[in-house]
CSV table of C-alpha atoms and ligand atoms in Angstrom, one decimal:
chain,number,residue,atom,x,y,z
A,1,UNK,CA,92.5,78.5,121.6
A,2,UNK,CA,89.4,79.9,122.5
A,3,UNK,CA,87.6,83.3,121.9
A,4,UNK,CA,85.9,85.3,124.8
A,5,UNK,CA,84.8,88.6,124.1
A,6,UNK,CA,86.6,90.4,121.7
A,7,UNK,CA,89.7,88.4,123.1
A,8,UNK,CA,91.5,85.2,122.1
A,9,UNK,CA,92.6,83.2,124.9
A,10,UNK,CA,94.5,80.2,125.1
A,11,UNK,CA,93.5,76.8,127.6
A,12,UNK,CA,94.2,78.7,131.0
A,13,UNK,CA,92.0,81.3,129.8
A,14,UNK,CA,95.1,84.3,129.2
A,15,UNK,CA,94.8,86.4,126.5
A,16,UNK,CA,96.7,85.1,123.9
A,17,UNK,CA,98.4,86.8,120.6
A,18,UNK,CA,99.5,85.3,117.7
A,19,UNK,CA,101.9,87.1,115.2
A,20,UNK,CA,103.3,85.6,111.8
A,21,UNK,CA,103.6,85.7,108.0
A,22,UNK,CA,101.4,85.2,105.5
A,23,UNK,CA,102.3,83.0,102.4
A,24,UNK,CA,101.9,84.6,99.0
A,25,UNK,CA,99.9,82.3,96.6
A,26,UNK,CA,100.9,78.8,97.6
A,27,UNK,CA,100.6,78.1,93.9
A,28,UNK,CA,103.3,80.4,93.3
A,29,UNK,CA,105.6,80.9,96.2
A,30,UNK,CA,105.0,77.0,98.0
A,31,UNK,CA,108.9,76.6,98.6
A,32,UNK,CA,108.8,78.9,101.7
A,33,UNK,CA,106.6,76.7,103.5
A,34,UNK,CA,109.1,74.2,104.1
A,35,UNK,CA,110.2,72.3,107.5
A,36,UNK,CA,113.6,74.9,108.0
A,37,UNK,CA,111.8,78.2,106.9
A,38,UNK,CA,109.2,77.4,109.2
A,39,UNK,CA,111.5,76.7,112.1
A,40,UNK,CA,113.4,80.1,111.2
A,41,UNK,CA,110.2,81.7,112.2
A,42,UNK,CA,109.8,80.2,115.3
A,43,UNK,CA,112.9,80.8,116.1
A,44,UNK,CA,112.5,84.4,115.4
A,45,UNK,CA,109.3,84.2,117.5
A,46,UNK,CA,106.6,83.8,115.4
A,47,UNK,CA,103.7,81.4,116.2
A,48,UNK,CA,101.2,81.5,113.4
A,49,UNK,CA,101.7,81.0,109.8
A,50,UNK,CA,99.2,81.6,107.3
A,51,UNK,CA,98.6,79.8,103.9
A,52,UNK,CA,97.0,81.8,101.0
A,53,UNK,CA,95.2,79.4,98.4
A,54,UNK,CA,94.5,81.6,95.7
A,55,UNK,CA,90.7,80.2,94.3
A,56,UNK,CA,91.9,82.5,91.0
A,57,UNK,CA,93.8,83.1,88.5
A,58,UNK,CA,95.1,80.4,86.5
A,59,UNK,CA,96.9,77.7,88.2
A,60,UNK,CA,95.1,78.4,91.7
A,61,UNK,CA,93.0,76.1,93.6
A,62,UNK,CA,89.8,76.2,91.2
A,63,UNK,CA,91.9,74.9,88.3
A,64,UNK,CA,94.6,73.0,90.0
A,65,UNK,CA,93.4,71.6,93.0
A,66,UNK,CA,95.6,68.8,93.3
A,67,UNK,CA,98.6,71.0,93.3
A,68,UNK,CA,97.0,73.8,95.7
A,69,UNK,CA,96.2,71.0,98.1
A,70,UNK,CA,99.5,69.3,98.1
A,71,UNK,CA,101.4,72.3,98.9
A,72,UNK,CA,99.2,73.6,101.5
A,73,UNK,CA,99.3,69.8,103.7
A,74,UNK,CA,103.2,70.4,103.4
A,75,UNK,CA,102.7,74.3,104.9
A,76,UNK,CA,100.3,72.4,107.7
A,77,UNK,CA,102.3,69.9,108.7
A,78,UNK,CA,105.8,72.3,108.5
A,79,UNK,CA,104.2,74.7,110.5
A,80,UNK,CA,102.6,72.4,112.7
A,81,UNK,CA,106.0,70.8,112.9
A,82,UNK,CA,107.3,74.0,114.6
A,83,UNK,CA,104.8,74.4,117.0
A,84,UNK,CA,102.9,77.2,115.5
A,85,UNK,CA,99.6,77.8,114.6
A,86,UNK,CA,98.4,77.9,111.0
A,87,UNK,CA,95.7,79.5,109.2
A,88,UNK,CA,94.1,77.9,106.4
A,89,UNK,CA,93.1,80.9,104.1
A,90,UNK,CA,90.5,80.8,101.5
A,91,UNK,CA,91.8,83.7,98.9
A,92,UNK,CA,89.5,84.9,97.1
A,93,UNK,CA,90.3,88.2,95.5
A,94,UNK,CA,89.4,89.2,91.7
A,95,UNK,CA,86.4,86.7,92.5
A,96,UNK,CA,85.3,89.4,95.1
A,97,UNK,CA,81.6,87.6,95.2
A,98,UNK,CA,82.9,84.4,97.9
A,99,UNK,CA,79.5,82.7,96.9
A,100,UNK,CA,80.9,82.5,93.4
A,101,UNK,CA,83.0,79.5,94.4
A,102,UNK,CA,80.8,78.7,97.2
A,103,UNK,CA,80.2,75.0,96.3
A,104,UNK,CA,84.0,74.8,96.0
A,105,UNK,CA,84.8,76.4,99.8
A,106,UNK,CA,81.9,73.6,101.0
A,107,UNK,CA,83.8,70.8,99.6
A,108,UNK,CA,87.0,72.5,100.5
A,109,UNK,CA,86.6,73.4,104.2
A,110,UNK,CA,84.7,70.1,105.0
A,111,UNK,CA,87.9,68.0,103.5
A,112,UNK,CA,90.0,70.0,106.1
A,113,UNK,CA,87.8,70.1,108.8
A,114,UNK,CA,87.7,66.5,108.9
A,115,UNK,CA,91.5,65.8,108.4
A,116,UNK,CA,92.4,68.4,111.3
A,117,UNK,CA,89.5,68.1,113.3
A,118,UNK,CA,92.0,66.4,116.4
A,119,UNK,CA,94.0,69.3,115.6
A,120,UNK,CA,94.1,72.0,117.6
A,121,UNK,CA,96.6,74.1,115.6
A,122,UNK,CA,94.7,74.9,112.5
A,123,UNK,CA,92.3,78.0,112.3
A,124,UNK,CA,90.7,78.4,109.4
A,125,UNK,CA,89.8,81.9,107.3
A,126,UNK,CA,86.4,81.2,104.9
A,127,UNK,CA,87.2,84.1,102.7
A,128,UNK,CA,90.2,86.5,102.1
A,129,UNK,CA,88.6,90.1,101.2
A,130,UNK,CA,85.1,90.0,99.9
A,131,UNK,CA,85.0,93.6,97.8
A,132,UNK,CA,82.8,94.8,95.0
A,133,UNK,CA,79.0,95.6,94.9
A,134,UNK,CA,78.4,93.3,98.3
A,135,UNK,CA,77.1,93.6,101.5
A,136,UNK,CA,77.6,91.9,104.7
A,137,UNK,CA,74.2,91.2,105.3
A,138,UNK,CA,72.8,90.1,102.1
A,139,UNK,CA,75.7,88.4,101.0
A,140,UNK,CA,79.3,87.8,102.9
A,141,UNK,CA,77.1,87.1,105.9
A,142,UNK,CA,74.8,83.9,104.7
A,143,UNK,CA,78.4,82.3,102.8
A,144,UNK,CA,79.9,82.5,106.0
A,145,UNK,CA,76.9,80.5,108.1
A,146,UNK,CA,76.9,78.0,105.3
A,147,UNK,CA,80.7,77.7,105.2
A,148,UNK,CA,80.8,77.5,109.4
A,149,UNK,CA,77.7,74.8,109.5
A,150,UNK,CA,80.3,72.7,107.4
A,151,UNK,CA,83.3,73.0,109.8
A,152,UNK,CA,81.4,72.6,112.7
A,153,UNK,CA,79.8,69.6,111.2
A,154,UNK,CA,83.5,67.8,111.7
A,155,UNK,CA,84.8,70.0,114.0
A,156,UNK,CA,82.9,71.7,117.1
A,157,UNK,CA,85.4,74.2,118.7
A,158,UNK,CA,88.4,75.1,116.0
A,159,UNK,CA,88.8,79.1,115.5
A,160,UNK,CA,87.4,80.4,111.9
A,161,UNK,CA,88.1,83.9,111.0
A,162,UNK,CA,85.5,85.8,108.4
A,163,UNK,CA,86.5,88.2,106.0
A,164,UNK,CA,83.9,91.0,105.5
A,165,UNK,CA,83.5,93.7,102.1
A,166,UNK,CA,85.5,96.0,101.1
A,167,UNK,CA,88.5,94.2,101.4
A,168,UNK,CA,87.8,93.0,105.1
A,169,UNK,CA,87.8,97.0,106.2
A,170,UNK,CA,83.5,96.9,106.9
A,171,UNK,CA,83.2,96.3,110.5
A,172,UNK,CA,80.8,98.6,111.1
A,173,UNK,CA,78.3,96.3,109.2
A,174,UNK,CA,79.7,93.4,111.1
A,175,UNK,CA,79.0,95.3,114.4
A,176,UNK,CA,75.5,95.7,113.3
A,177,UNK,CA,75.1,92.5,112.5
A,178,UNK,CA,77.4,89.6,113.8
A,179,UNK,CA,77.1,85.8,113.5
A,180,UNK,CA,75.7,83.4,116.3
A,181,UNK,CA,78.3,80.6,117.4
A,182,UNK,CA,81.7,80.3,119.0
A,183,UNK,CA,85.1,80.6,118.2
A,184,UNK,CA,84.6,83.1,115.1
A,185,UNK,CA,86.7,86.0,114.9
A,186,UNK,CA,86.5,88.9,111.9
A,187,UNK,CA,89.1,89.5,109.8
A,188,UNK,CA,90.2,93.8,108.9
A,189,UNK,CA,93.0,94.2,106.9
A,190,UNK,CA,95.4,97.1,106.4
A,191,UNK,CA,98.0,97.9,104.5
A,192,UNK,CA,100.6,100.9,106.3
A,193,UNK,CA,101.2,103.9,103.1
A,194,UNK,CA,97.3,103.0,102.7
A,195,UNK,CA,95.3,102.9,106.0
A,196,UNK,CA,95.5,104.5,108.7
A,197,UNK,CA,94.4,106.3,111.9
A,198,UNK,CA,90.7,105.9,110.3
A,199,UNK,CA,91.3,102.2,110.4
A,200,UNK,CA,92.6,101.7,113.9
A,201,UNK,CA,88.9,103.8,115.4
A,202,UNK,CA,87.0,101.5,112.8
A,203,UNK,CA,88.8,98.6,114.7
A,204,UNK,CA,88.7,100.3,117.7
A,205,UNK,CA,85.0,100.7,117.9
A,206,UNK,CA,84.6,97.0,116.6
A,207,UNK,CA,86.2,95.7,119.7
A,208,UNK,CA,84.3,98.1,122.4
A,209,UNK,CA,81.4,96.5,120.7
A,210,UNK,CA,82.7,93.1,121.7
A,211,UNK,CA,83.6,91.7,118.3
A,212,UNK,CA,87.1,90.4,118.1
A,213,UNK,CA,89.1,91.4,115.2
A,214,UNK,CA,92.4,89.3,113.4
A,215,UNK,CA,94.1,91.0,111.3
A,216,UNK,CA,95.5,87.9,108.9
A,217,UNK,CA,97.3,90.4,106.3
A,218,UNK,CA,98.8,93.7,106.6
A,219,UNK,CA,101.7,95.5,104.8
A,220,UNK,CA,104.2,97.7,105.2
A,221,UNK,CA,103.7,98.9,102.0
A,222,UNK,CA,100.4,100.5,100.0
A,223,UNK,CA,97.5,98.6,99.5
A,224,UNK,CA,98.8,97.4,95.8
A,225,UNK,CA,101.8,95.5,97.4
A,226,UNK,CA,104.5,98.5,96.5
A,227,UNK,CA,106.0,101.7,98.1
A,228,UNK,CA,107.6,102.6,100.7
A,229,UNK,CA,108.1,101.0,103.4
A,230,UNK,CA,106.3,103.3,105.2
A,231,UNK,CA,108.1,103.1,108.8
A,232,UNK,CA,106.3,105.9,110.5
A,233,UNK,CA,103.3,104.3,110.4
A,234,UNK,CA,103.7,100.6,110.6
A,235,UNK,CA,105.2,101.5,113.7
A,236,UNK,CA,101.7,103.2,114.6
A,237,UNK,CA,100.3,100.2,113.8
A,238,UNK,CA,102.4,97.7,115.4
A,239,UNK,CA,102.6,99.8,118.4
A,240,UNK,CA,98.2,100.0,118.3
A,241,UNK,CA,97.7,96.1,117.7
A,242,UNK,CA,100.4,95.2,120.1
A,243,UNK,CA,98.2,97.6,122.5
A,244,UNK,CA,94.8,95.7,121.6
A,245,UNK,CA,96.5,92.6,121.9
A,246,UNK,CA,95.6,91.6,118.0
A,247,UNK,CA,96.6,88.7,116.4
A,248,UNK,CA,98.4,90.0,113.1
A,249,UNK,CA,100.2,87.9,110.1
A,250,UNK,CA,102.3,89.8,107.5
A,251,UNK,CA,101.9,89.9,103.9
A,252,UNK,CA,104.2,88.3,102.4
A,253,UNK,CA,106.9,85.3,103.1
A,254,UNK,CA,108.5,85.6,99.4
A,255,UNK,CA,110.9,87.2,97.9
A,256,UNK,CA,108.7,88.6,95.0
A,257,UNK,CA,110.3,91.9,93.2
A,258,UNK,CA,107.8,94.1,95.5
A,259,UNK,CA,108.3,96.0,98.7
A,260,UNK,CA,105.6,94.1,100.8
A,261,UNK,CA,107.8,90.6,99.9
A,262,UNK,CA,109.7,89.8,103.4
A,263,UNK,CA,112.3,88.0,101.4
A,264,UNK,CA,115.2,89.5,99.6
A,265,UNK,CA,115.3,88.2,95.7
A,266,UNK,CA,116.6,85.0,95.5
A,267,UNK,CA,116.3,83.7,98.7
A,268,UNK,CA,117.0,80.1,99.1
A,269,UNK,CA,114.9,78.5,101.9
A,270,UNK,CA,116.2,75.3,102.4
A,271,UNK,CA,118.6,75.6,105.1
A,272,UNK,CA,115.9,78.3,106.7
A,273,UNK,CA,116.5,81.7,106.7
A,274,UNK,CA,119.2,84.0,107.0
A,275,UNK,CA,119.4,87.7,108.3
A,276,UNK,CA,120.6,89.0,104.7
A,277,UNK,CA,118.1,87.5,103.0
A,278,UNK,CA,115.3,89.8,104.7
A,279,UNK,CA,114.2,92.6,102.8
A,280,UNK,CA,113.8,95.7,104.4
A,281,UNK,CA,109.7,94.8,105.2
A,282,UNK,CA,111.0,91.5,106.4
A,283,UNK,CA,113.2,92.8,108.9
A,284,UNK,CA,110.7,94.7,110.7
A,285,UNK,CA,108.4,92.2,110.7
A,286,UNK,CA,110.8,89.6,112.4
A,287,UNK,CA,112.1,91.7,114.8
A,288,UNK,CA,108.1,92.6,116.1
A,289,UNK,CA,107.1,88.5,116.2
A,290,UNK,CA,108.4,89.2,119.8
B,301,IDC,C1,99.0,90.8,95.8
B,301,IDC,C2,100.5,90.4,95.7
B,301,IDC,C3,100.9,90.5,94.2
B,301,IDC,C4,99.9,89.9,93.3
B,301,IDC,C5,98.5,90.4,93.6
B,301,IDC,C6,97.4,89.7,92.8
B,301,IDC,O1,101.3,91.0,96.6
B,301,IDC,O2,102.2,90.0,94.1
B,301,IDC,O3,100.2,90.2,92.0
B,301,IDC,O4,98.2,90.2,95.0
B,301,IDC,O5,97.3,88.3,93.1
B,301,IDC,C7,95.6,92.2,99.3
B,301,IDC,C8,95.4,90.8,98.9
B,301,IDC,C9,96.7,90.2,98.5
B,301,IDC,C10,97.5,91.2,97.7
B,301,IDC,C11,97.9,92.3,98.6
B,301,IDC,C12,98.8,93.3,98.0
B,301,IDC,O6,94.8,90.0,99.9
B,301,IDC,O7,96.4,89.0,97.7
B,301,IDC,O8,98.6,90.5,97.2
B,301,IDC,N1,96.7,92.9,99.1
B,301,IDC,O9,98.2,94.0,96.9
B,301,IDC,N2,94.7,93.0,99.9
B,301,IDC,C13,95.2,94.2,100.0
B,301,IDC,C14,96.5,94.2,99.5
């Protein structure tokens, strides 16, 4: 994969989409990552998987490390397994600051970049949704140079998508002021009974201005996870990024009690998974891998 422009290509220089889930926490939901569920998803069409290490709460990387880090190598090598691509994500979230585990990322993102630097199937995200009292200049902006100079260190070439404040929906500020190097792409995030047409022209604009957008997470629900599914305008939104040629990865493979959860309580993922055991928000996003 390469990026030109605002465009992600693949070797022969085509434009090239990627559509998948997201994970939930791996620390909490790390069973769906397995070999079979991952070959469901191909099979359905989907050729990216993303895997959400949670720095915080309790139990998430920062405490647990050793348990973060085993689960995520079996997501890698399941996905990898299927031939998709898969996106290492950095979650930071109630730590909305990504310089307050900066040290951490460092150590973090340079262990992986030297395990999967002959890899060419692992991207890697250096922060999920920086929010708060930041800005992309002062401080989203630096982390992410710090956090790239490490990859690149290992690894010269592999894709790294950067998160930006308010919950990876400031592009303007990364149109103002984008980051030198190759291969980086900028995260925006949406959620469908939240975000809307406003979104798309922020997006919109970002890529006239040649900066190319992922959108790692999105939901058919609102932004806290719940309601809906709001159909009408998912299908906006499929309909836009599918337009635009955006990359996109759904929030989330697990069957969590909430309406942005793909997965139908209960479901059992070791022989894969089965058309009843999509939720309503799973079955929409399945049939749009395509
Ligand atoms: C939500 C989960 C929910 C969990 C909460 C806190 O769906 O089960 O309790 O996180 O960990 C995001 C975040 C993503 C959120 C999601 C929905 O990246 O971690 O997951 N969301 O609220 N940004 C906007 C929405």
């Amino acid at each position: 994969l390469h990026v030109n422009g605002p465009v992600l290509t693949d070797e022969q220089g085509s434009p090239m989409v990627l559509r998948g889930t997201s994970s939930h926490g791996i620390t909490w939901y790390p069973r769906y990552l397995n070999g079979s569920a991952m070959k469901t998803l191909a099979e359905y069409g989907a050729n990216v998987q993303r895997i959400a290490v949670y720095t915080e709460p309790e139990n998430a990387y920062i405490e647990a490390p050793v348990q973060s880090l085993n689960y995520l190598y079996m997501g890698i090598e399941s996905a990898l397994a299927a031939d998709m691509y898969v996106i290492v994500d950095w979650h930071i979230l109630k730590d909305s600051d990504p310089n307050e585990y900066a040290e951490e990322a460092k150590e973090f993102f340079a262990e992986m970049a030297q395990k999967y630097k002959n890899s060419k199937g692992v991207i890697y995200e250096i922060c999920n949704e920086p929010n708060g009292n930041i800005s992309w200049s002062k401080d989203v902006k630096p982390y992410a140079e710090e956090i790239i100079n490490t990859i690149r260190t290992y690894d010269s070439d592999a894709i790294i998508l950067v998160g930006n404040p308010q919950w990876d929906q400031d592009l303007d500020s990364v149109v103002a002021d984008r980051l030198s190097g190759n291969n980086i792409m900028y995260t925006c995030h949406f959620y469908a009974g939240t975000h809307t047409q406003w979104l798309r022209d922020k997006i919109t604009n970002a890529l006239n201005n040649g900066i190319p957008v992922f959108v790692s997470e999105w939901g058919t629900s609102s932004a806290d996870g719940n309601g809906g599914v709001f159909t009408d305008e998912t299908n906006k939104w499929l309909n836009y990024m599918a337009d635009k040629k955006i990359s996109w990865c759904n929030w989330s493979l697990c069957d969590k009690n909430e309406t942005s959860a793909a997965l139908n309580q209960g479901a059992n993922a070791s022989e894969g998974l089965s058309d009843s055991e999509l939720s309503d928000s799973g079955k929409i996003v399945f049939r749009s891998f395509k």
